Tab-separated table of C-alpha atoms in Angstrom:
chain	number	residue	atom	x	y	z
A	1	UNK	CA	13.197	43.752	2.543
A	2	UNK	CA	14.480	39.964	2.893
A	3	UNK	CA	16.016	38.614	-0.549
A	4	UNK	CA	16.403	35.346	-1.410
A	5	UNK	CA	19.064	33.787	-4.242
A	6	UNK	CA	19.274	30.327	-5.613
A	7	UNK	CA	22.610	28.644	-6.511
A	8	UNK	CA	23.804	25.422	-7.777
A	9	UNK	CA	24.521	23.240	-10.935
A	10	UNK	CA	22.193	23.782	-13.869
A	11	UNK	CA	23.020	20.580	-15.151
A	12	UNK	CA	22.507	16.873	-13.509
A	13	UNK	CA	23.321	13.642	-14.838
A	14	UNK	CA	20.430	10.975	-14.064
A	15	UNK	CA	21.094	9.144	-10.700
A	16	UNK	CA	23.355	11.776	-9.451
A	17	UNK	CA	22.392	14.416	-6.614
A	18	UNK	CA	21.685	18.011	-7.023
A	19	UNK	CA	22.537	20.320	-4.535
A	20	UNK	CA	21.123	23.991	-4.401
A	21	UNK	CA	21.658	26.816	-1.957
A	22	UNK	CA	19.181	29.814	-1.186
A	23	UNK	CA	21.149	32.569	0.248
A	24	UNK	CA	19.269	35.154	2.374
A	25	UNK	CA	19.946	38.656	2.901
A	26	UNK	CA	17.806	41.441	4.462
A	27	UNK	CA	16.649	38.945	7.573
A	28	UNK	CA	17.625	36.248	9.335
A	29	UNK	CA	16.439	32.573	8.538
A	30	UNK	CA	15.993	32.144	12.268
A	31	UNK	CA	13.460	35.192	12.661
A	32	UNK	CA	12.098	36.968	9.482
A	33	UNK	CA	9.741	34.393	8.521
A	34	UNK	CA	8.243	30.902	9.944
A	35	UNK	CA	8.871	28.993	6.728
A	36	UNK	CA	11.695	28.620	4.407
A	37	UNK	CA	10.593	26.299	1.291
A	38	UNK	CA	11.639	24.865	-1.731
A	39	UNK	CA	9.439	25.070	-4.439
A	40	UNK	CA	9.838	23.804	-8.260
A	41	UNK	CA	7.978	24.584	-11.528
A	42	UNK	CA	8.389	22.024	-14.454
A	43	UNK	CA	7.778	23.282	-17.885
A	44	UNK	CA	4.213	23.656	-18.505
A	45	UNK	CA	2.868	22.204	-14.919
A	46	UNK	CA	2.064	23.833	-11.556
A	47	UNK	CA	4.295	24.565	-8.881
A	48	UNK	CA	5.101	21.939	-6.578
A	49	UNK	CA	6.198	22.326	-2.894
A	50	UNK	CA	9.188	20.381	-2.420
A	51	UNK	CA	9.723	20.774	1.576
A	52	UNK	CA	10.513	23.539	4.086
A	53	UNK	CA	12.631	24.747	7.236
A	54	UNK	CA	11.284	26.432	9.913
A	55	UNK	CA	12.589	29.731	11.682
A	56	UNK	CA	13.498	27.355	14.668
A	57	UNK	CA	14.841	24.083	12.261
A	58	UNK	CA	11.961	22.128	12.064
A	59	UNK	CA	12.244	20.325	8.455
A	60	UNK	CA	9.135	19.078	6.408
A	61	UNK	CA	9.049	17.566	3.073
A	62	UNK	CA	6.460	16.439	0.807
A	63	UNK	CA	5.719	12.674	1.140
A	64	UNK	CA	6.094	11.745	-2.733
A	65	UNK	CA	9.921	13.202	-2.272
A	66	UNK	CA	10.438	12.246	1.311
A	67	UNK	CA	12.833	9.271	0.027
A	68	UNK	CA	14.935	11.705	-2.078
A	69	UNK	CA	15.301	14.786	-0.452
A	70	UNK	CA	16.697	16.502	2.099
A	71	UNK	CA	16.802	20.273	3.424
A	72	UNK	CA	19.366	21.693	6.063
A	73	UNK	CA	20.327	25.054	6.970
A	74	UNK	CA	23.468	27.074	7.912
A	75	UNK	CA	22.681	29.968	10.205
A	76	UNK	CA	26.133	31.294	10.014
A	77	UNK	CA	25.868	31.626	6.552
A	78	UNK	CA	22.158	32.583	6.647
A	79	UNK	CA	21.639	29.847	4.011
A	80	UNK	CA	19.639	26.904	3.440
A	81	UNK	CA	20.025	24.263	0.975
A	82	UNK	CA	17.601	21.408	-0.791
A	83	UNK	CA	19.256	18.158	-1.851
A	84	UNK	CA	17.765	16.005	-4.114
A	85	UNK	CA	19.491	12.587	-4.684
A	86	UNK	CA	18.801	10.052	-7.307
A	87	UNK	CA	17.707	12.468	-10.379
A	88	UNK	CA	15.219	11.024	-12.598
A	89	UNK	CA	13.808	12.663	-15.970
A	90	UNK	CA	10.730	14.135	-14.161
A	91	UNK	CA	13.123	16.338	-11.784
A	92	UNK	CA	13.804	18.812	-14.683
A	93	UNK	CA	12.192	22.370	-13.529
A	94	UNK	CA	12.813	25.841	-12.134
A	95	UNK	CA	13.701	25.373	-8.445
A	96	UNK	CA	12.373	28.404	-6.291
A	97	UNK	CA	13.408	29.231	-2.666
A	98	UNK	CA	10.545	30.979	-0.952
A	99	UNK	CA	9.754	32.324	2.518
A	100	UNK	CA	6.648	33.434	4.409
A	101	UNK	CA	3.887	32.467	6.676
A	102	UNK	CA	1.799	29.926	5.109
A	103	UNK	CA	3.146	26.260	5.003
A	104	UNK	CA	3.038	24.383	2.208
A	105	UNK	CA	2.067	27.490	0.110
A	106	UNK	CA	2.965	27.392	-3.551
A	107	UNK	CA	1.574	30.640	-4.804
A	108	UNK	CA	3.193	34.008	-5.011
A	109	UNK	CA	0.752	35.502	-2.343
A	110	UNK	CA	1.435	32.818	0.048
A	111	UNK	CA	4.978	33.652	0.239
A	112	UNK	CA	6.397	36.861	1.098
A	113	UNK	CA	9.809	36.567	-0.669
A	114	UNK	CA	10.824	34.619	-3.612
A	115	UNK	CA	14.245	33.863	-5.201
A	116	UNK	CA	14.332	34.247	-9.050
A	117	UNK	CA	14.437	30.525	-9.528
A	118	UNK	CA	17.436	28.295	-11.134
A	119	UNK	CA	16.586	26.002	-13.846
A	120	UNK	CA	17.552	22.367	-13.474
A	121	UNK	CA	18.047	19.856	-16.395
A	122	UNK	CA	18.497	16.356	-16.528
A	123	UNK	CA	19.992	15.336	-19.772
A	124	UNK	CA	18.235	12.031	-21.190
């Protein structure tokens, strides 16, 4: 069973960069699933797909965040990472990493495995 766990700072100041890591166990990020995604959910709002890295290393971003987002991976550690730069007050959310076979999916049913989520807060 593939398991995912997010890690990273919970508090980020405006204009700084937040870096989150998803550590994967029980399967390889190069073969277990086609898509390894980052998804966030602000309080009271729907989930938003941020981007994904494929099992072969191709990377895709949501257009609205393309200028501020970067996704990478470390296959030796079986991890993939999200960096969001120039953090703004609209960025606070629970950030999830997820894996599955549906590109761009945010529903629980569209991703086979999910991390527990990590809260990112931006003080005003």
